[in-house]
Amino acid sequence: MNRKTLVLPALAGLLAPALAACGSTDGAGSADAPIIVGVASQIEATKAAPAPLDPAQAYDVDAWNVLRGTFQTLMRMPRSGTAAVPEAAESCGFRDTQNEQFRCTLRSGLKFSNGHALTAEDVKFSIDRLRTINYTNGPVSLLNDIDRVETPNDREVVFHLTKPDATFPQKLATPAAAIVDSQVYPKNSLYKGWQTVGSGPYTLKAEYSGDRLTKAVFTKNPDYKGGLTVKNDKVEMRFFDDSADMDAALRKGDIDLLGRGLSPTQIKSLENSKDKHLMVQAMPGQEIRYIAFNTKDPAVSNKAVRQAMAQVVNRSQLVRDVYGYTADPLYSLVPQGVVGHINSFFTKYGDPNTAAARKTLEQANITTPVKFTLTYSKYHYGPNTAQEFAALQKQLNATKLFDVSVKGVDRWQQFRTDASGGKYAAYGMGWFADIPDADNYIAPFIGKGNFLNSPYRNEKIENQLIPATRQQTDRNAAGDDFKQAQDILADDVPYVPLWQGKQYVAARDNITGIQWALNSSSALQIWELARGVSS
């Protein structure tokens, strides 16, 4: 196989091309060896977040990648397209014209990895448990619109929603709706530790050191009944402290595949490698990066301060100098390629303009320079994050309108806890969409119980625009309401969008299925991988 970069076209939600396999026994192991996937990130247990593999707590891309392999959901996202399809369910659908009652019939003979039967009561238990625990930094907000869950019999589940939600089938495809064993998982508290009991395509053996997961070993589940075709018998997910170590492991053949977390320099180096057994695949992505504000913090509570920041941030410079064009400038929380996207921030603020920012601050009687700290997670979002925030600091302070310091936080869970607790005036965040819909780039950040615990509120978005979009089964018809919401956010600036990432997967050339390895939200689909032969 040609090792040069393969570039795949965009397709809303997921990727849909096909590649041919070629062959030898070169690589990280023999033909029947586990496929080894490298991850440059850490999954850790802390006092505040003691159950990183419990669906009631887990709400980050790396933990969800583990959960997707071990738990089933009623629905799942297909290889291509944005319409969810049945997974643990045999069939699902709305049973009313208002999108308020959703009914599913389970496949027969489902059981958990411990041999317990999986019934409709386990589904109800799992959803009710998520909402009862209501973990602060967890995914509960995705299912907030459920009024009640009924189980007419062992195989039927009926969801009654408090309001219409055409995106509900997609939300049931996320690990937030993972089905857990009601005989194992506590009803009112988190399931601490590293073990999982699910009914997914794999069983899991977790290896850990102290409070960190070091390896996740996935073994094909012989009792799995679902819609996925599992193309391997075993996958090992190994966690690295940094992307340089992961890159070196791939080149040595110690791992077979890696994705996410590579620096632009590493991507270019792998693309230009003379090793014919390495290949790099580029694909569209819908990961976004943004600055979030605690809108009650005195330093940034006046929206004029936030507007002035939006007027001077140079996104093009960031993606050029920090990310080497492996990302694109972003002018809305809704990224390009998602139905309803508009460049609302560019329309309102245009190119970086210090004079305009100065006028904005003067009209609001803001004394300059405005002093605050911009906080970021050192390791969670990749090796270039520190450089990115140093560049932002330089941009802002060069205007003389701001006096910004930057601070990196070592541990992700500590960063998340402090951010949601309102301890940071402004901080950097990323978002990997739960579902491929504009709703998921707006609704999780707005209103009571939002993902960031942000104090920002906007009644029109929360009570009019989002509810209106959720009545539209045809998502194109929801575009005008999404556009209004984006314009409001550009004016209020509770967030400043920065860039939209492209996705890269690097692999040994005896690994097949890498075109399906990641979807556009960076969900890792390990069941698609297989070991072939190298060229």
Short mmCIF file of C-alpha atoms in Angstrom, two decimals:
data_model
loop_
_atom_site.label_atom_id
_atom_site.label_comp_id
_atom_site.label_asym_id
_atom_site.label_seq_id
_atom_site.Cartn_x
_atom_site.Cartn_y
_atom_site.Cartn_z
CA MET A 1 0.00 0.00 0.00
CA ASN A 2 1.25 3.50 -0.78
CA ARG A 3 2.40 5.05 2.48
CA LYS A 4 1.78 8.66 1.46
CA THR A 5 -1.07 10.52 3.10
CA LEU A 6 -4.52 9.43 2.04
CA VAL A 7 -7.05 12.26 2.09
CA LEU A 8 -10.69 11.31 2.41
CA PRO A 9 -13.68 13.43 1.39
CA ALA A 10 -16.12 14.78 3.97
CA LEU A 11 -19.41 13.02 4.55
CA ALA A 12 -21.78 14.43 7.16
CA GLY A 13 -21.10 12.66 10.43
CA LEU A 14 -18.91 9.73 9.42
CA LEU A 15 -16.42 8.61 6.79
CA ALA A 16 -17.38 6.43 3.91
CA PRO A 17 -14.62 5.51 1.43
CA ALA A 18 -12.97 2.12 1.04
CA LEU A 19 -9.32 1.10 0.83
CA ALA A 20 -7.78 -2.13 -0.38
CA ALA A 21 -5.56 -4.20 1.87
CA CYS A 22 -2.13 -5.43 1.02
CA GLY A 23 0.18 -7.88 2.85
CA SER A 24 3.29 -9.57 4.94
CA THR A 25 3.82 -10.26 8.53
CA ASP A 26 5.68 -7.02 9.17
CA GLY A 27 4.46 -4.82 12.00
CA ALA A 28 3.70 -4.99 15.71
CA GLY A 29 2.94 -8.69 15.72
CA SER A 30 2.02 -11.85 13.87
CA ALA A 31 -1.22 -12.27 11.97
CA ASP A 32 -3.08 -13.48 15.07
CA ALA A 33 -1.50 -10.99 17.50
CA PRO A 34 -3.64 -8.32 19.19
CA ILE A 35 -3.95 -5.06 17.31
CA ILE A 36 -2.25 -2.45 19.47
CA VAL A 37 -3.63 1.08 19.48
CA GLY A 38 -1.71 3.97 21.00
CA VAL A 39 -3.43 6.81 22.86
CA ALA A 40 -1.50 9.92 23.93
CA SER A 41 -3.72 10.72 26.87
CA GLN A 42 -4.49 9.59 30.38
CA ILE A 43 -7.60 8.17 31.98
CA GLU A 44 -7.32 8.61 35.71
CA ALA A 45 -9.31 8.17 38.90
CA THR A 46 -9.35 11.00 41.41
CA LYS A 47 -11.17 11.78 44.63
CA ALA A 48 -13.59 14.02 42.76
CA ALA A 49 -13.90 11.64 39.80
CA PRO A 50 -13.37 8.12 41.16
CA ALA A 51 -15.12 6.10 38.43
CA PRO A 52 -13.61 6.97 35.03
CA LEU A 53 -15.19 3.96 33.28
CA ASP A 54 -18.68 4.36 34.73
CA PRO A 55 -21.09 5.71 32.07
CA ALA A 56 -22.65 7.92 34.73
CA GLN A 57 -19.34 9.78 35.14
CA ALA A 58 -17.38 9.37 31.90
CA TYR A 59 -17.68 12.31 29.53
CA ASP A 60 -14.48 12.68 27.53
CA VAL A 61 -13.41 11.22 24.23
CA ASP A 62 -10.81 8.77 25.60
CA ALA A 63 -13.06 7.21 28.24
CA TRP A 64 -15.92 7.01 25.76
CA ASN A 65 -13.65 5.17 23.32
CA VAL A 66 -13.21 2.48 25.98
CA LEU A 67 -16.92 2.37 26.79
CA ARG A 68 -17.97 2.06 23.14
CA GLY A 69 -16.14 -1.25 22.91
CA THR A 70 -17.57 -2.75 26.08
CA PHE A 71 -21.12 -1.46 26.52
CA GLN A 72 -24.13 -1.57 24.25
CA THR A 73 -26.56 1.27 23.64
CA LEU A 74 -30.03 0.91 22.18
CA MET A 75 -28.92 2.80 19.08
CA ARG A 76 -25.59 3.35 17.35
CA MET A 77 -24.22 5.60 14.64
CA PRO A 78 -23.60 3.86 11.29
CA ARG A 79 -20.45 4.04 9.19
CA SER A 80 -21.92 6.84 7.10
CA GLY A 81 -24.77 9.27 7.52
CA THR A 82 -26.22 10.94 10.60
CA ALA A 83 -29.28 8.79 11.31
CA ALA A 84 -28.86 6.43 14.26
CA VAL A 85 -29.63 2.73 13.70
CA PRO A 86 -30.60 -0.03 16.18
CA GLU A 87 -27.85 -1.73 18.20
CA ALA A 88 -29.03 -3.52 21.37
CA ALA A 89 -32.48 -2.75 20.04
CA GLU A 90 -34.11 -4.75 17.29
CA SER A 91 -36.16 -1.71 16.32
CA CYS A 92 -36.76 1.80 17.62
CA GLY A 93 -38.83 4.78 16.59
CA PHE A 94 -41.02 7.69 17.58
CA ARG A 95 -44.62 6.68 18.16
CA ASP A 96 -46.16 10.15 17.90
CA THR A 97 -46.01 13.10 15.52
CA GLN A 98 -44.51 15.43 18.14
CA ASN A 99 -41.25 13.46 18.70
CA GLU A 100 -42.10 13.03 22.39
CA GLN A 101 -42.55 9.24 22.75
CA PHE A 102 -39.79 6.89 21.64
CA ARG A 103 -40.25 3.13 21.79
CA CYS A 104 -37.64 0.38 21.41
CA THR A 105 -37.84 -3.41 21.22
CA LEU A 106 -34.70 -5.23 22.39
CA ARG A 107 -32.99 -8.02 20.49
CA SER A 108 -33.74 -11.41 22.02
CA GLY A 109 -31.12 -13.28 24.03
CA LEU A 110 -29.00 -10.29 25.10
CA LYS A 111 -26.76 -10.86 28.08
CA PHE A 112 -23.98 -9.15 29.96
CA SER A 113 -20.38 -10.34 30.08
CA ASN A 114 -21.03 -11.96 33.49
CA GLY A 115 -23.83 -14.10 32.02
CA HIS A 116 -26.74 -12.10 33.44
CA ALA A 117 -29.66 -11.56 31.06
CA LEU A 118 -30.07 -8.02 29.73
CA THR A 119 -33.71 -6.92 29.84
CA ALA A 120 -35.73 -3.77 29.45
CA GLU A 121 -35.46 -3.25 33.20
CA ASP A 122 -31.68 -2.90 32.84
CA VAL A 123 -32.21 -0.20 30.22
CA LYS A 124 -34.60 1.69 32.49
CA PHE A 125 -32.25 1.21 35.45
CA SER A 126 -29.29 2.59 33.46
CA ILE A 127 -31.11 5.74 32.37
CA ASP A 128 -32.70 6.36 35.77
CA ARG A 129 -29.35 5.77 37.47
CA LEU A 130 -27.55 8.31 35.26
CA ARG A 131 -30.15 10.93 36.13
CA THR A 132 -30.24 10.05 39.84
CA ILE A 133 -26.46 10.25 40.27
CA ASN A 134 -26.44 13.46 38.20
CA TYR A 135 -22.65 13.66 38.23
CA THR A 136 -21.56 17.28 37.81
CA ASN A 137 -19.11 16.76 34.95
CA GLY A 138 -20.89 13.77 33.47
CA PRO A 139 -23.09 13.32 30.39
CA VAL A 140 -26.46 13.55 32.17
CA SER A 141 -27.39 16.75 30.30
CA LEU A 142 -27.72 14.70 27.10
CA LEU A 143 -30.76 12.92 28.54
CA ASN A 144 -32.26 15.73 30.60
CA ASP A 145 -35.41 15.84 28.47
CA ILE A 146 -36.59 12.39 29.56
CA ASP A 147 -39.71 12.57 31.71
CA ARG A 148 -39.97 8.87 32.51
CA VAL A 149 -39.03 5.43 31.19
CA GLU A 150 -41.55 2.58 31.04
CA THR A 151 -41.02 -1.15 30.48
CA PRO A 152 -44.25 -2.82 29.29
CA ASN A 153 -42.40 -6.16 29.18
CA ASP A 154 -38.89 -7.63 29.23
CA ARG A 155 -38.09 -6.52 25.70
CA GLU A 156 -39.88 -3.18 25.33
CA VAL A 157 -38.75 0.23 26.54
CA VAL A 158 -40.76 3.43 26.15
CA PHE A 159 -39.22 6.87 26.67
CA HIS A 160 -41.58 9.73 27.42
CA LEU A 161 -39.91 13.08 26.78
CA THR A 162 -40.77 16.38 28.42
CA LYS A 163 -40.56 18.11 25.04
CA PRO A 164 -40.01 17.14 21.39
CA ASP A 165 -36.47 16.09 20.50
CA ALA A 166 -35.72 14.84 17.00
CA THR A 167 -32.09 14.25 18.07
CA PHE A 168 -33.07 11.76 20.79
CA PRO A 169 -32.22 8.63 18.73
CA GLN A 170 -28.68 9.96 18.25
CA LYS A 171 -28.34 10.65 21.98
CA LEU A 172 -29.31 7.06 22.71
CA ALA A 173 -26.31 6.08 20.58
CA THR A 174 -23.84 7.76 22.98
CA PRO A 175 -22.16 6.10 25.98
CA ALA A 176 -24.36 8.34 28.16
CA ALA A 177 -27.07 5.77 27.41
CA ALA A 178 -24.83 2.72 27.93
CA ILE A 179 -26.74 -0.23 29.36
CA VAL A 180 -25.30 -1.46 32.68
CA ASP A 181 -26.16 -4.52 34.74
CA SER A 182 -28.67 -3.55 37.43
CA GLN A 183 -27.40 -6.40 39.59
CA VAL A 184 -23.84 -5.02 39.61
CA TYR A 185 -23.93 -1.24 39.34
CA PRO A 186 -25.14 0.66 42.41
CA LYS A 187 -28.34 2.61 41.89
CA ASN A 188 -27.38 5.80 43.68
CA SER A 189 -23.59 5.95 43.46
CA LEU A 190 -20.72 5.52 41.03
CA TYR A 191 -19.11 2.14 40.26
CA LYS A 192 -15.53 2.85 41.28
CA GLY A 193 -12.48 1.19 39.83
CA TRP A 194 -11.49 -0.05 36.38
CA GLN A 195 -13.77 -2.99 35.67
CA THR A 196 -16.80 -2.92 33.39
CA VAL A 197 -19.76 -5.26 32.99
CA GLY A 198 -21.41 -4.69 29.65
CA SER A 199 -22.84 -6.49 26.63
CA GLY A 200 -20.75 -4.83 23.93
CA PRO A 201 -18.61 -6.36 21.19
CA TYR A 202 -15.69 -6.87 23.61
CA THR A 203 -15.02 -7.77 27.20
CA LEU A 204 -12.45 -5.60 28.97
CA LYS A 205 -9.43 -6.33 31.11
CA ALA A 206 -7.98 -3.13 32.53
CA GLU A 207 -4.38 -2.74 33.66
CA TYR A 208 -3.50 0.24 35.81
CA SER A 209 -0.78 1.78 37.89
CA GLY A 210 -1.92 3.74 40.91
CA ASP A 211 -4.78 5.94 39.76
CA ARG A 212 -4.07 5.74 36.02
CA LEU A 213 -5.16 3.31 33.35
CA THR A 214 -2.11 1.99 31.50
CA LYS A 215 -3.64 -0.61 29.18
CA ALA A 216 -7.12 -1.67 28.14
CA VAL A 217 -7.30 -5.17 26.64
CA PHE A 218 -10.41 -5.83 24.57
CA THR A 219 -11.28 -9.46 23.80
CA LYS A 220 -14.02 -10.32 21.32
CA ASN A 221 -17.23 -11.12 23.18
CA PRO A 222 -18.57 -14.49 21.91
CA ASP A 223 -22.02 -13.68 23.30
CA TYR A 224 -22.35 -10.27 21.64
CA LYS A 225 -25.61 -9.71 19.78
CA GLY A 226 -25.76 -6.41 17.97
CA GLY A 227 -25.40 -4.69 14.65
CA LEU A 228 -21.60 -4.48 14.50
CA THR A 229 -19.32 -6.85 12.61
CA VAL A 230 -16.21 -7.39 14.75
CA LYS A 231 -13.18 -7.91 12.51
CA ASN A 232 -10.56 -8.86 15.10
CA ASP A 233 -10.27 -11.08 18.15
CA LYS A 234 -8.30 -8.77 20.42
CA VAL A 235 -7.28 -5.12 20.65
CA GLU A 236 -4.93 -3.53 23.17
CA MET A 237 -5.21 0.16 23.90
CA ARG A 238 -1.99 1.52 25.42
CA PHE A 239 -1.83 4.94 27.06
CA PHE A 240 1.24 7.14 26.65
CA ASP A 241 2.33 10.18 28.65
CA ASP A 242 3.11 12.12 25.50
CA SER A 243 2.79 11.86 21.75
CA ALA A 244 6.56 11.64 21.20
CA ASP A 245 6.68 8.29 23.02
CA MET A 246 3.65 7.09 21.09
CA ASP A 247 5.17 8.20 17.78
CA ALA A 248 8.40 6.34 18.60
CA ALA A 249 6.46 3.20 19.51
CA LEU A 250 4.72 3.22 16.12
CA ARG A 251 7.99 3.63 14.22
CA LYS A 252 9.56 0.75 16.17
CA GLY A 253 6.55 -1.47 15.50
CA ASP A 254 5.58 -1.69 19.18
CA ILE A 255 2.11 -0.41 18.35
CA ASP A 256 0.04 -0.78 15.18
CA LEU A 257 -2.02 2.39 15.02
CA LEU A 258 -2.42 5.78 16.61
CA GLY A 259 -4.76 8.68 16.26
CA ARG A 260 -5.28 12.04 17.99
CA GLY A 261 -2.64 13.89 19.91
CA LEU A 262 0.08 14.09 17.28
CA SER A 263 1.80 17.43 16.86
CA PRO A 264 1.90 19.02 13.39
CA THR A 265 5.64 18.30 13.27
CA GLN A 266 5.04 14.63 13.99
CA ILE A 267 2.30 14.43 11.36
CA LYS A 268 4.58 15.91 8.71
CA SER A 269 7.44 13.66 9.78
CA LEU A 270 5.28 10.56 9.46
CA GLU A 271 3.94 11.73 6.10
CA ASN A 272 7.50 12.15 4.83
CA SER A 273 8.87 9.00 6.43
CA LYS A 274 10.97 6.76 4.23
CA ASP A 275 9.59 3.73 6.07
CA LYS A 276 7.37 2.09 3.46
CA HIS A 277 5.50 0.23 6.19
CA LEU A 278 4.03 3.41 7.69
CA MET A 279 0.97 5.16 6.32
CA VAL A 280 -0.88 8.30 7.37
CA GLN A 281 -4.49 9.01 6.64
CA ALA A 282 -6.02 12.49 6.78
CA MET A 283 -9.74 12.95 7.11
CA PRO A 284 -12.23 15.70 7.86
CA GLY A 285 -12.88 16.35 11.52
CA GLN A 286 -15.37 18.23 13.63
CA GLU A 287 -13.33 18.61 16.81
CA ILE A 288 -13.40 22.23 17.96
CA ARG A 289 -11.28 24.29 20.35
CA TYR A 290 -12.55 27.38 22.15
CA ILE A 291 -12.09 29.74 25.09
CA ALA A 292 -14.83 29.55 27.73
CA PHE A 293 -15.62 32.34 30.20
CA ASN A 294 -16.99 32.38 33.71
CA THR A 295 -19.38 35.21 32.90
CA LYS A 296 -19.76 36.00 36.63
CA ASP A 297 -16.04 36.56 37.15
CA PRO A 298 -15.46 40.31 37.64
CA ALA A 299 -12.63 40.39 35.09
CA VAL A 300 -14.78 39.17 32.20
CA SER A 301 -18.37 39.67 33.41
CA ASN A 302 -18.87 42.68 31.13
CA LYS A 303 -19.51 41.32 27.67
CA ALA A 304 -17.55 44.23 26.18
CA VAL A 305 -14.37 42.57 27.51
CA ARG A 306 -15.29 39.31 25.84
CA GLN A 307 -16.26 41.09 22.62
CA ALA A 308 -12.93 42.90 22.58
CA MET A 309 -11.14 39.58 22.92
CA ALA A 310 -13.14 38.21 20.01
CA GLN A 311 -12.10 41.24 17.97
CA VAL A 312 -8.36 40.71 18.40
CA VAL A 313 -7.84 36.92 18.48
CA ASN A 314 -6.02 35.91 15.30
CA ARG A 315 -7.22 32.41 14.46
CA SER A 316 -5.36 32.23 11.14
CA GLN A 317 -2.10 32.91 12.93
CA LEU A 318 -2.83 30.14 15.45
CA VAL A 319 -3.53 27.48 12.84
CA ARG A 320 -0.49 28.56 10.80
CA ASP A 321 2.16 29.06 13.48
CA VAL A 322 1.02 26.59 16.14
CA TYR A 323 -0.80 23.89 14.21
CA GLY A 324 0.89 24.00 10.81
CA TYR A 325 -2.42 24.09 8.95
CA THR A 326 -3.59 20.82 10.49
CA ALA A 327 -6.61 22.84 11.65
CA ASP A 328 -8.84 25.53 10.19
CA PRO A 329 -9.95 28.86 11.75
CA LEU A 330 -13.36 28.57 13.39
CA TYR A 331 -15.89 31.40 13.67
CA SER A 332 -18.74 29.60 15.43
CA LEU A 333 -19.17 26.82 17.95
CA VAL A 334 -20.87 24.90 15.12
CA PRO A 335 -18.07 23.73 12.80
CA GLN A 336 -17.99 23.68 9.04
CA GLY A 337 -19.54 20.57 7.53
CA VAL A 338 -22.40 20.49 10.05
CA VAL A 339 -25.83 21.52 8.80
CA GLY A 340 -26.67 24.99 10.13
CA HIS A 341 -23.09 26.31 10.40
CA ILE A 342 -22.47 30.01 9.74
CA ASN A 343 -19.38 32.16 10.37
CA SER A 344 -21.16 34.32 12.94
CA PHE A 345 -18.03 35.60 14.69
CA PHE A 346 -16.40 36.66 11.43
CA THR A 347 -19.58 38.39 10.29
CA LYS A 348 -19.71 40.40 13.51
CA TYR A 349 -16.01 41.08 14.14
CA GLY A 350 -14.19 40.51 10.84
CA ASP A 351 -10.40 40.31 10.80
CA PRO A 352 -8.45 41.06 14.01
CA ASN A 353 -8.85 44.77 14.77
CA THR A 354 -7.24 46.41 17.80
CA ALA A 355 -8.82 49.80 17.10
CA ALA A 356 -12.30 48.28 17.07
CA ALA A 357 -11.58 46.41 20.32
CA ARG A 358 -10.35 49.62 21.97
CA LYS A 359 -13.55 51.40 20.93
CA THR A 360 -15.66 48.55 22.32
CA LEU A 361 -13.94 48.83 25.70
CA GLU A 362 -14.07 52.63 25.77
CA GLN A 363 -17.79 52.69 25.05
CA ALA A 364 -18.35 50.34 27.97
CA ASN A 365 -16.09 52.45 30.25
CA ILE A 366 -13.72 49.53 30.79
CA THR A 367 -10.35 50.50 32.27
CA THR A 368 -7.45 49.01 30.34
CA PRO A 369 -5.43 46.89 30.40
CA VAL A 370 -7.93 44.24 31.48
CA LYS A 371 -6.11 41.79 33.72
CA PHE A 372 -6.97 38.09 34.09
CA THR A 373 -5.49 34.59 33.79
CA LEU A 374 -6.12 32.28 30.86
CA THR A 375 -5.98 28.68 32.13
CA TYR A 376 -5.52 25.49 30.12
CA SER A 377 -5.04 21.74 30.54
CA LYS A 378 -1.40 20.91 29.85
CA TYR A 379 -1.79 17.46 28.37
CA HIS A 380 -5.40 16.61 27.59
CA TYR A 381 -5.59 18.35 24.22
CA GLY A 382 -2.23 17.49 22.75
CA PRO A 383 1.41 18.62 22.80
CA ASN A 384 0.85 22.04 21.20
CA THR A 385 -1.59 23.40 23.77
CA ALA A 386 1.02 25.31 25.78
CA GLN A 387 2.34 26.91 22.60
CA GLU A 388 -1.22 27.80 21.59
CA PHE A 389 -1.94 29.61 24.84
CA ALA A 390 1.41 31.38 24.79
CA ALA A 391 0.46 32.62 21.32
CA LEU A 392 -2.96 33.77 22.56
CA GLN A 393 -1.32 35.59 25.45
CA LYS A 394 1.04 37.33 23.06
CA GLN A 395 -1.79 38.34 20.74
CA LEU A 396 -3.92 39.78 23.52
CA ASN A 397 -1.13 41.59 25.37
CA ALA A 398 0.31 43.06 22.18
CA THR A 399 -2.82 45.21 21.89
CA LYS A 400 -2.05 46.89 25.26
CA LEU A 401 -5.74 46.41 26.01
CA PHE A 402 -5.14 43.24 28.03
CA ASP A 403 -2.73 42.04 30.68
CA VAL A 404 -3.16 38.30 30.42
CA SER A 405 -1.17 35.64 32.21
CA VAL A 406 -1.44 31.94 31.35
CA LYS A 407 -1.49 28.91 33.61
CA GLY A 408 -1.31 25.22 32.70
CA VAL A 409 -2.91 22.58 34.92
CA ASP A 410 -1.29 19.14 35.04
CA ARG A 411 -4.26 16.90 35.80
CA TRP A 412 -7.31 16.88 33.58
CA GLN A 413 -9.83 15.92 36.26
CA GLN A 414 -8.56 18.70 38.52
CA PHE A 415 -8.82 21.16 35.65
CA ARG A 416 -12.41 20.09 34.91
CA THR A 417 -13.43 20.24 38.55
CA ASP A 418 -11.99 23.72 39.05
CA ALA A 419 -13.40 25.03 35.77
CA SER A 420 -16.91 23.83 36.53
CA GLY A 421 -16.52 25.24 40.04
CA GLY A 422 -16.03 28.74 38.64
CA LYS A 423 -12.38 29.07 39.68
CA TYR A 424 -11.16 30.29 36.27
CA ALA A 425 -12.10 33.59 34.60
CA ALA A 426 -11.25 32.22 31.16
CA TYR A 427 -10.01 28.80 30.14
CA GLY A 428 -9.35 26.64 27.10
CA MET A 429 -11.60 23.75 26.19
CA GLY A 430 -12.16 21.34 23.33
CA TRP A 431 -15.28 19.58 22.18
CA PHE A 432 -15.72 16.27 20.41
CA ALA A 433 -19.36 16.12 19.39
CA ASP A 434 -21.56 13.51 21.02
CA ILE A 435 -23.77 13.45 17.93
CA PRO A 436 -23.20 14.87 14.43
CA ASP A 437 -25.78 17.65 14.72
CA ALA A 438 -25.62 21.42 15.28
CA ASP A 439 -27.73 20.88 18.39
CA ASN A 440 -24.76 19.24 20.08
CA TYR A 441 -22.53 22.28 19.55
CA ILE A 442 -25.02 24.67 21.15
CA ALA A 443 -27.43 22.99 23.58
CA PRO A 444 -24.80 21.41 25.90
CA PHE A 445 -23.35 24.88 26.58
CA ILE A 446 -26.60 26.70 27.30
CA GLY A 447 -28.93 26.79 30.29
CA LYS A 448 -29.16 25.09 33.64
CA GLY A 449 -27.07 21.93 33.99
CA ASN A 450 -24.89 22.76 30.98
CA PHE A 451 -21.71 20.78 30.35
CA LEU A 452 -19.39 23.52 31.65
CA ASN A 453 -21.61 24.58 34.54
CA SER A 454 -21.40 28.02 32.94
CA PRO A 455 -23.53 30.76 34.52
CA TYR A 456 -24.31 32.15 31.06
CA ARG A 457 -28.01 32.09 30.21
CA ASN A 458 -29.96 33.12 27.15
CA GLU A 459 -33.70 32.64 27.31
CA LYS A 460 -34.29 32.87 23.57
CA ILE A 461 -31.79 30.14 22.72
CA GLU A 462 -32.78 27.91 25.61
CA ASN A 463 -36.56 28.28 25.53
CA GLN A 464 -37.33 29.13 21.91
CA LEU A 465 -34.64 28.29 19.36
CA ILE A 466 -33.37 24.92 20.61
CA PRO A 467 -36.88 23.58 21.28
CA ALA A 468 -37.91 24.71 17.80
CA THR A 469 -34.99 22.88 16.17
CA ARG A 470 -35.84 19.68 18.02
CA GLN A 471 -39.27 19.56 16.46
CA GLN A 472 -37.68 19.27 13.01
CA THR A 473 -37.05 15.69 11.94
CA ASP A 474 -35.61 17.19 8.74
CA ARG A 475 -32.49 18.78 10.18
CA ASN A 476 -32.06 21.10 7.20
CA ALA A 477 -35.33 22.74 8.24
CA ALA A 478 -33.78 23.62 11.60
CA GLY A 479 -31.01 25.67 9.98
CA ASP A 480 -32.55 29.14 10.41
CA ASP A 481 -33.03 28.68 14.17
CA PHE A 482 -29.47 27.41 14.57
CA LYS A 483 -28.19 30.45 12.68
CA GLN A 484 -30.05 32.79 15.03
CA ALA A 485 -28.53 31.01 18.01
CA GLN A 486 -25.01 31.38 16.59
CA ASP A 487 -25.53 35.11 16.01
CA ILE A 488 -26.68 35.57 19.61
CA LEU A 489 -23.60 33.73 20.91
CA ALA A 490 -21.35 35.92 18.72
CA ASP A 491 -22.89 38.99 20.35
CA ASP A 492 -22.86 37.74 23.96
CA VAL A 493 -19.50 35.92 23.64
CA PRO A 494 -19.75 33.39 26.46
CA TYR A 495 -17.24 31.47 24.33
CA VAL A 496 -14.68 32.40 21.67
CA PRO A 497 -14.31 29.67 19.02
CA LEU A 498 -10.70 29.23 17.89
CA TRP A 499 -10.23 26.38 15.42
CA GLN A 500 -11.62 23.21 13.93
CA GLY A 501 -9.28 20.23 13.77
CA LYS A 502 -8.54 17.84 10.97
CA GLN A 503 -8.04 14.18 11.85
CA TYR A 504 -5.01 12.01 11.21
CA VAL A 505 -4.51 8.31 11.74
CA ALA A 506 -1.06 6.74 11.41
CA ALA A 507 -0.66 2.97 11.17
CA ARG A 508 1.57 0.12 10.13
CA ASP A 509 0.64 -0.87 6.59
CA ASN A 510 -0.51 -4.35 7.57
CA ILE A 511 -3.50 -2.90 9.43
CA THR A 512 -6.71 -2.77 7.45
CA GLY A 513 -9.87 -0.81 8.15
CA ILE A 514 -8.12 2.40 9.16
CA GLN A 515 -10.49 4.38 6.94
CA TRP A 516 -13.15 3.52 9.51
CA ALA A 517 -10.90 3.83 12.59
CA LEU A 518 -12.23 7.25 13.59
CA ASN A 519 -15.48 8.93 12.86
CA SER A 520 -15.64 12.72 12.48
CA SER A 521 -16.14 13.17 16.23
CA SER A 522 -12.94 11.22 16.99
CA ALA A 523 -14.86 8.17 18.20
CA LEU A 524 -12.51 5.20 17.90
CA GLN A 525 -14.12 2.20 16.19
CA ILE A 526 -11.74 -0.61 17.11
CA TRP A 527 -14.02 -3.33 15.78
CA GLU A 528 -13.29 -2.13 12.23
CA LEU A 529 -9.56 -2.92 12.46
CA ALA A 530 -7.94 -6.11 11.20
CA ARG A 531 -4.46 -7.41 10.52
CA GLY A 532 -3.64 -8.02 6.89
CA VAL A 533 -0.28 -8.15 5.11
CA SER A 534 2.14 -5.37 4.26
CA SER A 535 3.39 -4.34 0.87
#
